[in-house]
Amino acid sequence: MTGIAGECRFDRSPADTPAVTRMLEVLAHRGRGRDVHADGRTAMGAVTDASTSESSGAGLLCDESAGLVLAFDGRIDNAADLRSALAASASQGPLDADAALVLRADQAWGRSSVDRLVGDFVFVISDSRRARIFAARDVFGVRPFFYRFETGVFRFASEPQALARARDGSVRPNAGMVAEHLAGIVTSRDETLIDGLWRLPPAHAISADARGLTRTRYWRIDPAHRIRYARDADYEAHLREIFAEAVRCRLRGTRRVAVMLSGGLDSSCILGQVQTFAEALDSPAAEAFSLTCPGRACDESRFVDVVVGRWRPVAHVCPERPLDWVAIAQQEASRYLDVPTYPNSSAADPMRVLIRDHRCGVALSGV
């Protein structure tokens, strides 16, 4: 996981590097290593905790000869295809890490490079020679991204509270967004509960310079697209191919894989695919982590036991613990200055702690 933050100024005044450092301090839970680059009107930084060899050294990447600085949080899944395409272009430089691929793709193809990226990502590229920035978020919005743009200054961070508390710590509520939540009809995809602080929607990109900020949607699903096969077995084969590739992409470089196993179809299929890879390839086997509710009707241990018996992973059980839902919601809202997560997610927190304690590099869930 990585946390990124930064400030890019287009009014010829120097960037507030101490403010960026404070944002990274707020994001410290997202990584152990910290890196900051300050160059006149731009200050960008990252806290990183690499889980794969491809993500090592990621977070912040500088190409001083080209005047480019990249802040990156994510994983690029079509790395091999990008390396092949970039090898045939005029792009120069290393292509081993995901962050390097993103930076070289931008140099080779410009703003259209985001159309070629497959994975979970968010990035910001500062171009000091042209005095502009470009930022983009993945198609499904897996990686978070928040920003402000006012009076020629662009600021960004992985979490809203980092931006809100970068300066004097004072915030004004966004009354319109509060009203949407109170009404139970949330329609705004880019507003937050904080006035003047925005979230970048999935599949969107931002370009900003002294003239202003432009936000565009770079990808849309095609509802008219159809895949037609002659037999049901062909659909099954295609689904298996896509599913296997999706799981494989998330196993790169890691030594230990956790699967949050509920016994349901999604997590059970994922665990089976990881174990299939482990049997056929030099790939890590899964460790199953399951939340149990002994003596309660909602307990799914019998389903978990069937899956564990079939695939034989190292299995860990985490009994349900009493939780104060109101206190948890209040704590989350206070910390992130955003709407707290749903209660089911908090119920799994003890299991996430167990996964961390077992030093698994990747945790997969049915989600």
Coordinates of C-alpha atoms in Angstrom, one line a residue:
M1 CA 0.0 0.0 0.0
T2 CA 1.1 3.5 -0.7
G3 CA 0.0 7.0 0.3
I4 CA 0.8 10.0 -2.0
A5 CA 0.5 13.8 -1.4
G6 CA 1.7 16.9 -3.0
E7 CA 1.3 20.5 -4.0
C8 CA 1.9 22.0 -7.5
R9 CA 1.7 25.8 -7.9
F10 CA 1.1 27.7 -11.1
D11 CA 1.4 31.2 -9.6
R12 CA 5.2 31.3 -9.6
S13 CA 5.5 31.0 -5.8
P14 CA 7.4 28.1 -4.1
A15 CA 5.5 25.0 -3.1
D16 CA 4.8 24.5 0.6
T17 CA 7.0 21.6 1.3
P18 CA 6.4 21.5 5.1
A19 CA 2.6 21.2 4.3
V20 CA 3.3 18.2 2.1
T21 CA 5.4 16.7 4.9
R22 CA 2.5 17.1 7.3
M23 CA 0.2 15.4 4.8
L24 CA 2.6 12.4 4.7
E25 CA 2.6 12.3 8.5
V26 CA -1.2 11.9 8.4
L27 CA -0.8 9.2 5.8
A28 CA 1.9 7.3 7.8
H29 CA -0.4 4.3 8.3
R30 CA -0.2 3.6 4.6
G31 CA 3.5 2.9 4.5
R32 CA 6.7 2.8 6.4
G33 CA 9.2 4.4 4.0
R34 CA 8.9 8.1 3.2
D35 CA 10.2 10.1 0.3
V36 CA 9.7 13.8 -0.6
H37 CA 10.8 15.7 -3.7
A38 CA 10.7 19.5 -3.8
D39 CA 11.6 21.4 -6.9
G40 CA 10.6 25.1 -6.8
R41 CA 6.8 25.2 -7.5
T42 CA 6.3 21.5 -7.0
A43 CA 6.6 19.4 -3.8
M44 CA 5.4 15.7 -3.9
G45 CA 5.9 12.8 -1.6
A46 CA 4.9 9.3 -0.8
V47 CA 4.8 6.8 2.1
T48 CA 5.3 3.3 0.8
D49 CA 5.2 -0.4 1.9
A50 CA 6.0 -2.5 -1.2
S51 CA 4.4 -5.9 -1.3
T52 CA 5.9 -7.0 -4.6
S53 CA 9.3 -6.6 -6.4
E54 CA 7.6 -4.5 -9.1
S55 CA 6.3 -2.1 -6.5
S56 CA 9.6 -1.6 -4.7
G57 CA 10.9 1.9 -5.1
A58 CA 7.5 3.0 -6.2
G59 CA 5.5 5.9 -4.7
L60 CA 7.8 8.6 -6.0
L61 CA 9.9 8.6 -9.2
C62 CA 11.9 11.5 -10.6
D63 CA 13.3 12.0 -14.1
E64 CA 15.3 15.3 -13.6
S65 CA 16.6 15.3 -17.2
A66 CA 13.0 15.5 -18.5
G67 CA 11.7 17.7 -15.6
L68 CA 9.1 15.0 -14.6
V69 CA 8.1 13.8 -11.1
L70 CA 5.6 10.9 -10.6
A71 CA 3.6 10.1 -7.5
F72 CA 2.2 6.6 -7.9
D73 CA 0.0 4.3 -5.9
G74 CA -1.0 1.1 -7.6
R75 CA -0.4 -2.1 -9.5
I76 CA 0.0 -2.4 -13.3
D77 CA -1.3 -5.7 -14.6
N78 CA -0.3 -5.5 -18.3
A79 CA 3.3 -4.8 -17.6
A80 CA 4.6 -7.2 -20.2
D81 CA 2.5 -5.7 -23.0
L82 CA 3.6 -2.2 -22.0
R83 CA 7.3 -3.2 -22.0
S84 CA 7.0 -4.6 -25.5
A85 CA 5.2 -1.5 -26.8
L86 CA 7.7 0.9 -25.1
A87 CA 10.7 -1.0 -26.4
A88 CA 9.5 0.0 -29.9
S89 CA 9.0 3.6 -28.9
A90 CA 11.5 6.4 -28.3
S91 CA 11.1 6.1 -24.6
Q92 CA 14.3 5.7 -22.6
G93 CA 15.0 4.5 -19.1
P94 CA 14.3 1.5 -16.8
L95 CA 11.1 -0.4 -17.2
D96 CA 11.3 -2.8 -14.2
A97 CA 9.0 -1.2 -11.7
D98 CA 5.3 -0.4 -12.3
A99 CA 5.9 3.3 -11.6
A100 CA 8.6 3.5 -14.2
L101 CA 6.2 2.0 -16.8
V102 CA 3.6 4.7 -16.0
L103 CA 6.2 7.5 -16.4
R104 CA 7.6 6.1 -19.6
A105 CA 4.2 5.5 -21.1
D106 CA 3.3 9.2 -20.4
Q107 CA 6.5 10.2 -22.2
A108 CA 5.8 7.9 -25.2
W109 CA 2.1 8.5 -25.7
G110 CA 1.2 11.6 -23.7
R111 CA -2.2 11.8 -22.1
S112 CA -3.6 8.9 -24.1
S113 CA -1.2 6.6 -22.1
V114 CA -3.8 6.1 -19.4
D115 CA -6.0 4.3 -22.0
R116 CA -3.3 1.6 -22.2
L117 CA -2.9 0.9 -18.4
V118 CA -4.6 -2.1 -16.9
G119 CA -4.7 -2.4 -13.1
D120 CA -5.5 -0.7 -9.8
F121 CA -3.8 2.7 -9.8
V122 CA -3.8 6.4 -9.2
F123 CA -0.9 8.7 -10.2
V124 CA 0.1 12.3 -10.6
I125 CA 2.8 13.5 -13.0
S126 CA 4.3 17.0 -12.6
D127 CA 5.9 18.5 -15.7
S128 CA 8.1 21.4 -14.5
R129 CA 9.1 22.4 -18.0
R130 CA 5.6 22.9 -19.2
A131 CA 4.3 23.9 -15.8
R132 CA 1.4 21.5 -15.7
I133 CA 0.2 18.3 -14.0
F134 CA -1.6 15.2 -15.2
A135 CA -3.4 12.8 -12.8
A136 CA -5.6 9.7 -13.4
R137 CA -7.5 7.1 -11.4
D138 CA -8.1 3.5 -12.4
V139 CA -11.3 2.4 -14.1
F140 CA -13.0 1.0 -11.0
G141 CA -11.6 3.6 -8.6
V142 CA -9.8 1.0 -6.4
R143 CA -7.1 3.4 -5.3
P144 CA -8.4 6.6 -3.6
F145 CA -7.6 10.2 -4.7
F146 CA -8.6 13.6 -3.3
Y147 CA -7.7 17.1 -4.4
R148 CA -8.2 20.8 -4.1
F149 CA -7.7 23.4 -6.9
E150 CA -7.8 27.1 -5.9
T151 CA -6.1 30.3 -7.0
G152 CA -3.6 28.5 -9.1
V153 CA -2.6 25.8 -6.6
F154 CA -3.3 22.1 -7.0
R155 CA -3.0 19.9 -3.9
F156 CA -3.7 16.2 -3.7
A157 CA -3.6 13.3 -1.2
S158 CA -4.7 9.7 -0.9
E159 CA -7.1 10.5 2.0
P160 CA -9.3 13.5 2.6
Q161 CA -8.1 14.3 6.2
A162 CA -4.5 14.7 4.9
L163 CA -5.6 17.5 2.6
A164 CA -8.0 19.0 5.1
R165 CA -5.3 19.2 7.9
A166 CA -2.4 20.2 5.7
R167 CA -2.4 23.8 6.8
D168 CA -4.4 25.2 9.8
G169 CA -6.5 22.1 10.3
S170 CA -9.8 24.0 10.0
V171 CA -12.5 22.6 7.6
R172 CA -16.0 23.7 6.5
P173 CA -18.7 21.1 5.9
N174 CA -20.1 20.7 2.4
A175 CA -23.8 21.3 3.3
G176 CA -25.1 19.9 0.0
M177 CA -23.2 16.6 0.4
V178 CA -24.4 16.3 4.0
A179 CA -28.0 16.8 2.8
E180 CA -27.5 14.0 0.2
H181 CA -26.4 11.6 2.9
L182 CA -29.2 12.6 5.3
A183 CA -31.8 12.2 2.5
G184 CA -30.3 8.8 1.7
I185 CA -30.0 9.7 -2.0
V186 CA -26.3 10.2 -2.8
T187 CA -25.9 11.2 -6.4
S188 CA -22.6 13.2 -6.3
R189 CA -19.6 11.1 -7.4
D190 CA -17.0 13.8 -6.9
E191 CA -18.0 15.9 -3.9
T192 CA -16.9 15.1 -0.3
L193 CA -18.3 16.2 3.1
I194 CA -15.6 18.9 3.1
D195 CA -16.2 22.2 1.2
G196 CA -13.8 22.7 -1.6
L197 CA -12.3 19.2 -1.4
W198 CA -13.0 16.8 -4.3
R199 CA -12.6 13.1 -5.0
L200 CA -11.6 12.1 -8.5
P201 CA -14.2 9.6 -9.8
P202 CA -13.2 6.3 -11.3
A203 CA -12.0 6.3 -14.9
H204 CA -11.3 10.0 -14.8
A205 CA -8.2 12.1 -15.4
I206 CA -7.2 15.6 -14.6
S207 CA -5.0 18.1 -16.4
A208 CA -4.1 21.4 -14.7
D209 CA -1.9 24.4 -15.4
A210 CA -2.0 28.2 -14.9
R211 CA -5.1 28.4 -17.1
G212 CA -7.2 26.2 -14.9
L213 CA -8.2 22.5 -14.4
T214 CA -9.9 20.1 -16.8
R215 CA -11.4 16.8 -15.8
T216 CA -12.2 14.2 -18.4
R217 CA -13.6 10.7 -18.4
Y218 CA -11.2 8.5 -20.3
W219 CA -13.2 5.2 -20.2
R220 CA -16.8 4.1 -20.4
I221 CA -18.3 0.6 -20.5
D222 CA -19.9 -0.2 -23.9
P223 CA -23.4 -1.4 -23.0
A224 CA -23.9 -2.5 -26.6
H225 CA -20.8 -4.8 -26.7
R226 CA -21.7 -8.5 -26.9
I227 CA -19.6 -11.7 -26.8
R228 CA -21.3 -14.5 -28.7
Y229 CA -20.3 -18.2 -28.6
A230 CA -21.9 -21.3 -30.1
R231 CA -21.7 -23.4 -26.9
D232 CA -22.2 -22.8 -23.2
A233 CA -18.8 -24.5 -22.6
D234 CA -17.1 -21.7 -24.5
Y235 CA -18.5 -19.0 -22.2
E236 CA -17.3 -21.1 -19.2
A237 CA -13.8 -21.4 -20.7
H238 CA -13.7 -17.6 -21.4
L239 CA -14.8 -16.9 -17.8
R240 CA -12.2 -19.2 -16.4
E241 CA -9.5 -17.6 -18.5
I242 CA -10.4 -14.0 -17.3
F243 CA -10.8 -15.1 -13.7
A244 CA -7.5 -16.9 -13.6
E245 CA -5.7 -13.9 -15.1
A246 CA -7.3 -11.6 -12.6
V247 CA -6.1 -13.7 -9.7
R248 CA -2.7 -14.3 -11.2
C249 CA -2.1 -10.5 -11.6
R250 CA -2.5 -10.1 -7.8
L251 CA 0.1 -12.7 -6.9
R252 CA 3.2 -11.1 -8.5
G253 CA 6.3 -11.1 -6.4
T254 CA 4.6 -11.9 -3.1
R255 CA 5.8 -14.8 -0.9
R256 CA 2.7 -15.3 1.2
V257 CA -0.9 -15.0 0.1
A258 CA -3.9 -14.6 2.4
V259 CA -7.4 -15.4 1.2
M260 CA -10.3 -14.0 3.4
L261 CA -12.4 -17.2 3.2
S262 CA -16.1 -17.0 4.0
G263 CA -17.0 -20.2 2.4
G264 CA -19.1 -18.4 -0.2
L265 CA -18.7 -18.8 -3.9
D266 CA -16.4 -15.8 -4.5
S267 CA -13.7 -16.3 -1.9
S268 CA -13.9 -20.1 -2.3
C269 CA -13.2 -19.8 -6.1
I270 CA -10.3 -17.4 -5.4
L271 CA -8.7 -19.8 -2.9
G272 CA -9.1 -22.7 -5.4
Q273 CA -7.5 -20.7 -8.1
V274 CA -4.5 -19.7 -5.9
Q275 CA -4.0 -23.3 -4.9
T276 CA -4.3 -24.4 -8.5
F277 CA -1.5 -22.0 -9.5
A278 CA 0.6 -23.3 -6.5
E279 CA 0.2 -26.9 -7.7
A280 CA 1.0 -26.2 -11.3
L281 CA 3.5 -23.4 -11.1
D282 CA 6.2 -22.1 -8.8
S283 CA 3.7 -19.9 -7.0
P284 CA 2.9 -19.3 -3.3
A285 CA 0.1 -21.4 -1.8
A286 CA -2.8 -19.7 0.0
E287 CA -3.3 -19.2 3.7
A288 CA -7.0 -19.1 4.5
F289 CA -8.3 -16.7 7.2
S290 CA -12.0 -17.1 8.3
L291 CA -14.2 -15.2 10.7
T292 CA -16.4 -17.5 12.7
C293 CA -19.5 -16.9 14.9
P294 CA -19.7 -20.0 17.1
G295 CA -23.2 -21.0 18.2
R296 CA -24.9 -18.4 16.0
A297 CA -27.1 -19.0 12.9
C298 CA -24.9 -16.8 10.8
D299 CA -21.8 -18.9 11.4
E300 CA -20.5 -20.3 8.1
S301 CA -17.8 -22.6 9.5
R302 CA -19.4 -25.7 7.8
F303 CA -18.9 -24.1 4.4
V304 CA -15.3 -23.0 5.3
D305 CA -14.5 -26.6 6.4
V306 CA -15.6 -28.0 3.1
V307 CA -13.4 -25.6 1.1
V308 CA -10.4 -26.1 3.4
G309 CA -10.9 -29.9 3.1
R310 CA -10.8 -29.7 -0.7
W311 CA -7.9 -27.3 -1.2
R312 CA -5.8 -27.9 2.0
P313 CA -4.5 -24.4 2.6
V314 CA -2.9 -23.4 5.9
A315 CA -6.1 -22.4 7.7
H316 CA -6.6 -19.8 10.5
V317 CA -9.8 -19.0 12.4
C318 CA -10.6 -15.7 13.9
P319 CA -13.6 -15.8 16.3
E320 CA -16.1 -13.0 16.2
R321 CA -15.5 -10.3 18.8
P322 CA -18.1 -7.9 20.3
L323 CA -17.8 -4.5 18.7
D324 CA -19.2 -1.1 19.6
W325 CA -20.5 -0.1 16.1
V326 CA -21.3 3.5 17.1
A327 CA -17.9 4.1 18.6
I328 CA -16.2 2.6 15.5
A329 CA -18.3 4.8 13.2
Q330 CA -17.5 7.9 15.2
Q331 CA -13.8 7.1 15.3
E332 CA -13.7 6.5 11.5
A333 CA -15.6 9.7 10.7
S334 CA -13.4 11.7 13.0
R335 CA -10.2 10.3 11.5
Y336 CA -11.0 10.4 7.8
L337 CA -13.5 13.3 7.8
D338 CA -15.7 11.1 5.6
V339 CA -18.6 8.7 5.8
P340 CA -17.5 5.6 7.8
T341 CA -17.4 2.1 6.2
Y342 CA -20.2 -0.4 6.6
P343 CA -20.4 -2.5 9.8
N344 CA -19.5 -5.8 8.1
S345 CA -16.1 -4.4 7.1
S346 CA -15.3 -3.4 10.7
A347 CA -16.3 -6.9 11.8
A348 CA -13.4 -8.3 9.8
D349 CA -10.8 -5.9 11.3
P350 CA -9.5 -8.5 13.8
M351 CA -9.0 -10.9 10.9
R352 CA -7.0 -8.3 9.0
V353 CA -4.8 -7.8 12.1
L354 CA -4.2 -11.6 12.1
I355 CA -3.3 -11.5 8.4
R356 CA -0.8 -8.7 9.1
D357 CA 0.7 -10.6 12.0
H358 CA 1.3 -13.6 9.7
R359 CA 3.2 -11.3 7.3
C360 CA 1.2 -12.1 4.2
G361 CA 2.1 -9.8 1.3
V362 CA -1.3 -9.9 -0.4
A363 CA -4.8 -10.4 1.0
L364 CA -7.5 -11.4 -1.4
S365 CA -11.2 -11.3 -0.7
G366 CA -14.5 -12.0 -2.5
V367 CA -14.8 -8.3 -3.1

